[in-house]
């Protein structure tokens, strides 16, 4: 591995979507956390050198190999508008989001804030409205470790930025149909830059898309 090569750890890895995308840009996936054996077998086929650490609730971020980037698409069932009860982050499944934040904090403490440099979170747009829109406020505050006020409109925009305690954060809802896939699939993507002001530069596309602003 090159000394200047970015490294990645993938939580809630599934079949390795984030490591696969990262590999196109020279980012080295080092490890993953996933509990479904069939999914792990797919990732192992494509990335035989990745370590697999299993259940996220049994991991300690300070004991994992430090990485530049931690990616995670935490369970969306309790956030989705298709869910019956919509328990949000209070739900057993979507509440696992907090386990990922815990691991990030533990790694930061163990490395004196050097790792990870970035976190990338993906989820359903329902996260913007669940629990009377308090869930997304909790997400922003979990990343920034700072109080984030509710928007004056009472609704979270499909794209935005906040900063707090040295963390630069940006989010945007993108639709897969505008990125070369034959399906409509809207998802929130959130970038937290723990050491700079580059989240918007990383996340926002530099041209207009249907339904989105120009950067």
PDB file of C-alpha atoms in Angstrom, residues 62-165:
ATOM      1  CA  UNK A  62      -9.949   2.072  19.170  1.00  0.00           C
ATOM      2  CA  UNK A  63      -9.030  -1.529  18.452  1.00  0.00           C
ATOM      3  CA  UNK A  64      -9.835  -1.482  14.734  1.00  0.00           C
ATOM      4  CA  UNK A  65      -7.096  -0.653  12.212  1.00  0.00           C
ATOM      5  CA  UNK A  66      -7.244   3.151  11.788  1.00  0.00           C
ATOM      6  CA  UNK A  67      -8.589   4.284   8.411  1.00  0.00           C
ATOM      7  CA  UNK A  68      -8.949   7.618   6.619  1.00  0.00           C
ATOM      8  CA  UNK A  69     -12.594   7.056   5.714  1.00  0.00           C
ATOM      9  CA  UNK A  70     -15.425   5.229   7.488  1.00  0.00           C
ATOM     10  CA  UNK A  71     -18.504   4.556   5.365  1.00  0.00           C
ATOM     11  CA  UNK A  72     -21.855   3.262   6.513  1.00  0.00           C
ATOM     12  CA  UNK A  73     -25.417   2.913   5.342  1.00  0.00           C
ATOM     13  CA  UNK A  74     -27.017   2.131   8.694  1.00  0.00           C
ATOM     14  CA  UNK A  75     -30.347   0.219   8.719  1.00  0.00           C
ATOM     15  CA  UNK A  76     -33.138   2.336   7.289  1.00  0.00           C
ATOM     16  CA  UNK A  77     -36.257   0.349   8.235  1.00  0.00           C
ATOM     17  CA  UNK A  78     -37.339   2.566  11.138  1.00  0.00           C
ATOM     18  CA  UNK A  79     -36.662   5.766   9.157  1.00  0.00           C
ATOM     19  CA  UNK A  80     -38.382   4.863   5.901  1.00  0.00           C
ATOM     20  CA  UNK A  81     -41.770   6.338   5.001  1.00  0.00           C
ATOM     21  CA  UNK A  82     -42.701   2.796   3.936  1.00  0.00           C
ATOM     22  CA  UNK A  83     -42.374   1.664   7.553  1.00  0.00           C
ATOM     23  CA  UNK A  84     -45.542   1.307   9.564  1.00  0.00           C
ATOM     24  CA  UNK A  85     -44.489   2.574  13.006  1.00  0.00           C
ATOM     25  CA  UNK A  86     -41.525   4.741  11.884  1.00  0.00           C
ATOM     26  CA  UNK A  87     -39.756   4.523  15.226  1.00  0.00           C
ATOM     27  CA  UNK A  88     -36.800   6.448  13.792  1.00  0.00           C
ATOM     28  CA  UNK A  89     -33.504   6.362  15.652  1.00  0.00           C
ATOM     29  CA  UNK A  90     -35.398   5.021  18.666  1.00  0.00           C
ATOM     30  CA  UNK A  91     -36.018   1.834  16.695  1.00  0.00           C
ATOM     31  CA  UNK A  92     -33.892  -1.227  17.293  1.00  0.00           C
ATOM     32  CA  UNK A  93     -32.573  -1.338  13.726  1.00  0.00           C
ATOM     33  CA  UNK A  94     -32.115   2.294  12.702  1.00  0.00           C
ATOM     34  CA  UNK A  95     -30.822   3.070  16.178  1.00  0.00           C
ATOM     35  CA  UNK A  96     -27.679   1.173  15.209  1.00  0.00           C
ATOM     36  CA  UNK A  97     -26.605   4.455  13.605  1.00  0.00           C
ATOM     37  CA  UNK A  98     -25.336   5.407  17.057  1.00  0.00           C
ATOM     38  CA  UNK A  99     -23.059   2.354  17.117  1.00  0.00           C
ATOM     39  CA  UNK A 100     -21.277   3.675  14.034  1.00  0.00           C
ATOM     40  CA  UNK A 101     -20.849   7.101  15.637  1.00  0.00           C
ATOM     41  CA  UNK A 102     -19.486   5.404  18.761  1.00  0.00           C
ATOM     42  CA  UNK A 103     -16.878   3.557  16.715  1.00  0.00           C
ATOM     43  CA  UNK A 104     -15.823   6.784  14.976  1.00  0.00           C
ATOM     44  CA  UNK A 105     -15.409   8.526  18.342  1.00  0.00           C
ATOM     45  CA  UNK A 106     -13.445   5.620  19.789  1.00  0.00           C
ATOM     46  CA  UNK A 107     -11.065   5.602  16.827  1.00  0.00           C
ATOM     47  CA  UNK A 108     -10.591   9.367  17.130  1.00  0.00           C
ATOM     48  CA  UNK A 109      -9.796   9.050  20.833  1.00  0.00           C
ATOM     49  CA  UNK A 110      -7.312   6.235  20.215  1.00  0.00           C
ATOM     50  CA  UNK A 111      -5.487   8.169  17.451  1.00  0.00           C
ATOM     51  CA  UNK A 112      -5.582  11.654  19.008  1.00  0.00           C
ATOM     52  CA  UNK A 113      -8.044  12.789  16.360  1.00  0.00           C
ATOM     53  CA  UNK A 114      -5.980  11.709  13.381  1.00  0.00           C
ATOM     54  CA  UNK A 115      -8.396   8.996  12.154  1.00  0.00           C
ATOM     55  CA  UNK A 116     -10.848   8.845  10.568  1.00  0.00           C
ATOM     56  CA  UNK A 117     -10.497  11.983   8.491  1.00  0.00           C
ATOM     57  CA  UNK A 118     -13.914  11.536   6.845  1.00  0.00           C
ATOM     58  CA  UNK A 119     -17.188   9.722   7.417  1.00  0.00           C
ATOM     59  CA  UNK A 120     -19.746   9.003   4.718  1.00  0.00           C
ATOM     60  CA  UNK A 121     -23.324   8.103   5.723  1.00  0.00           C
ATOM     61  CA  UNK A 122     -26.069   6.971   3.340  1.00  0.00           C
ATOM     62  CA  UNK A 123     -29.754   6.473   4.102  1.00  0.00           C
ATOM     63  CA  UNK A 124     -33.324   6.956   2.910  1.00  0.00           C
ATOM     64  CA  UNK A 125     -34.807  10.477   2.548  1.00  0.00           C
ATOM     65  CA  UNK A 126     -37.298   9.513   5.250  1.00  0.00           C
ATOM     66  CA  UNK A 127     -34.526  10.293   7.735  1.00  0.00           C
ATOM     67  CA  UNK A 128     -35.227  13.982   7.065  1.00  0.00           C
ATOM     68  CA  UNK A 129     -38.777  13.713   8.420  1.00  0.00           C
ATOM     69  CA  UNK A 130     -38.904  10.846  10.931  1.00  0.00           C
ATOM     70  CA  UNK A 131     -39.723  11.601  14.581  1.00  0.00           C
ATOM     71  CA  UNK A 132     -41.118  15.026  13.644  1.00  0.00           C
ATOM     72  CA  UNK A 133     -37.773  15.813  11.936  1.00  0.00           C
ATOM     73  CA  UNK A 134     -35.859  15.442  15.190  1.00  0.00           C
ATOM     74  CA  UNK A 135     -33.950  12.393  13.982  1.00  0.00           C
ATOM     75  CA  UNK A 136     -31.968  14.292  11.367  1.00  0.00           C
ATOM     76  CA  UNK A 137     -31.153  16.978  13.927  1.00  0.00           C
ATOM     77  CA  UNK A 138     -29.786  14.162  16.107  1.00  0.00           C
ATOM     78  CA  UNK A 139     -27.736  12.842  13.178  1.00  0.00           C
ATOM     79  CA  UNK A 140     -26.141  16.241  12.547  1.00  0.00           C
ATOM     80  CA  UNK A 141     -25.417  16.732  16.231  1.00  0.00           C
ATOM     81  CA  UNK A 142     -23.917  13.249  16.541  1.00  0.00           C
ATOM     82  CA  UNK A 143     -21.371  14.025  13.819  1.00  0.00           C
ATOM     83  CA  UNK A 144     -20.559  17.573  14.899  1.00  0.00           C
ATOM     84  CA  UNK A 145     -20.850  17.076  18.676  1.00  0.00           C
ATOM     85  CA  UNK A 146     -22.539  20.481  18.719  1.00  0.00           C
ATOM     86  CA  UNK A 147     -26.089  21.790  18.978  1.00  0.00           C
ATOM     87  CA  UNK A 148     -27.734  22.254  15.575  1.00  0.00           C
ATOM     88  CA  UNK A 149     -30.949  24.326  15.525  1.00  0.00           C
ATOM     89  CA  UNK A 150     -34.026  23.203  13.670  1.00  0.00           C
ATOM     90  CA  UNK A 151     -34.504  25.075  10.375  1.00  0.00           C
ATOM     91  CA  UNK A 152     -36.786  28.085  10.507  1.00  0.00           C
ATOM     92  CA  UNK A 153     -39.092  26.463   7.950  1.00  0.00           C
ATOM     93  CA  UNK A 154     -39.520  23.435  10.192  1.00  0.00           C
ATOM     94  CA  UNK A 155     -38.296  21.185   7.387  1.00  0.00           C
ATOM     95  CA  UNK A 156     -34.821  19.981   6.479  1.00  0.00           C
ATOM     96  CA  UNK A 157     -33.779  20.880   2.944  1.00  0.00           C
ATOM     97  CA  UNK A 158     -32.650  18.204   0.508  1.00  0.00           C
ATOM     98  CA  UNK A 159     -29.163  19.730   0.620  1.00  0.00           C
ATOM     99  CA  UNK A 160     -27.316  21.700   3.238  1.00  0.00           C
ATOM    100  CA  UNK A 161     -24.196  22.280   5.301  1.00  0.00           C
ATOM    101  CA  UNK A 162     -23.403  22.768   8.982  1.00  0.00           C
ATOM    102  CA  UNK A 163     -20.203  23.213  10.965  1.00  0.00           C
ATOM    103  CA  UNK A 164     -19.448  22.539  14.583  1.00  0.00           C
ATOM    104  CA  UNK A 165     -16.391  21.869  16.774  1.00  0.00           C
TER     105      UNK A 165
END
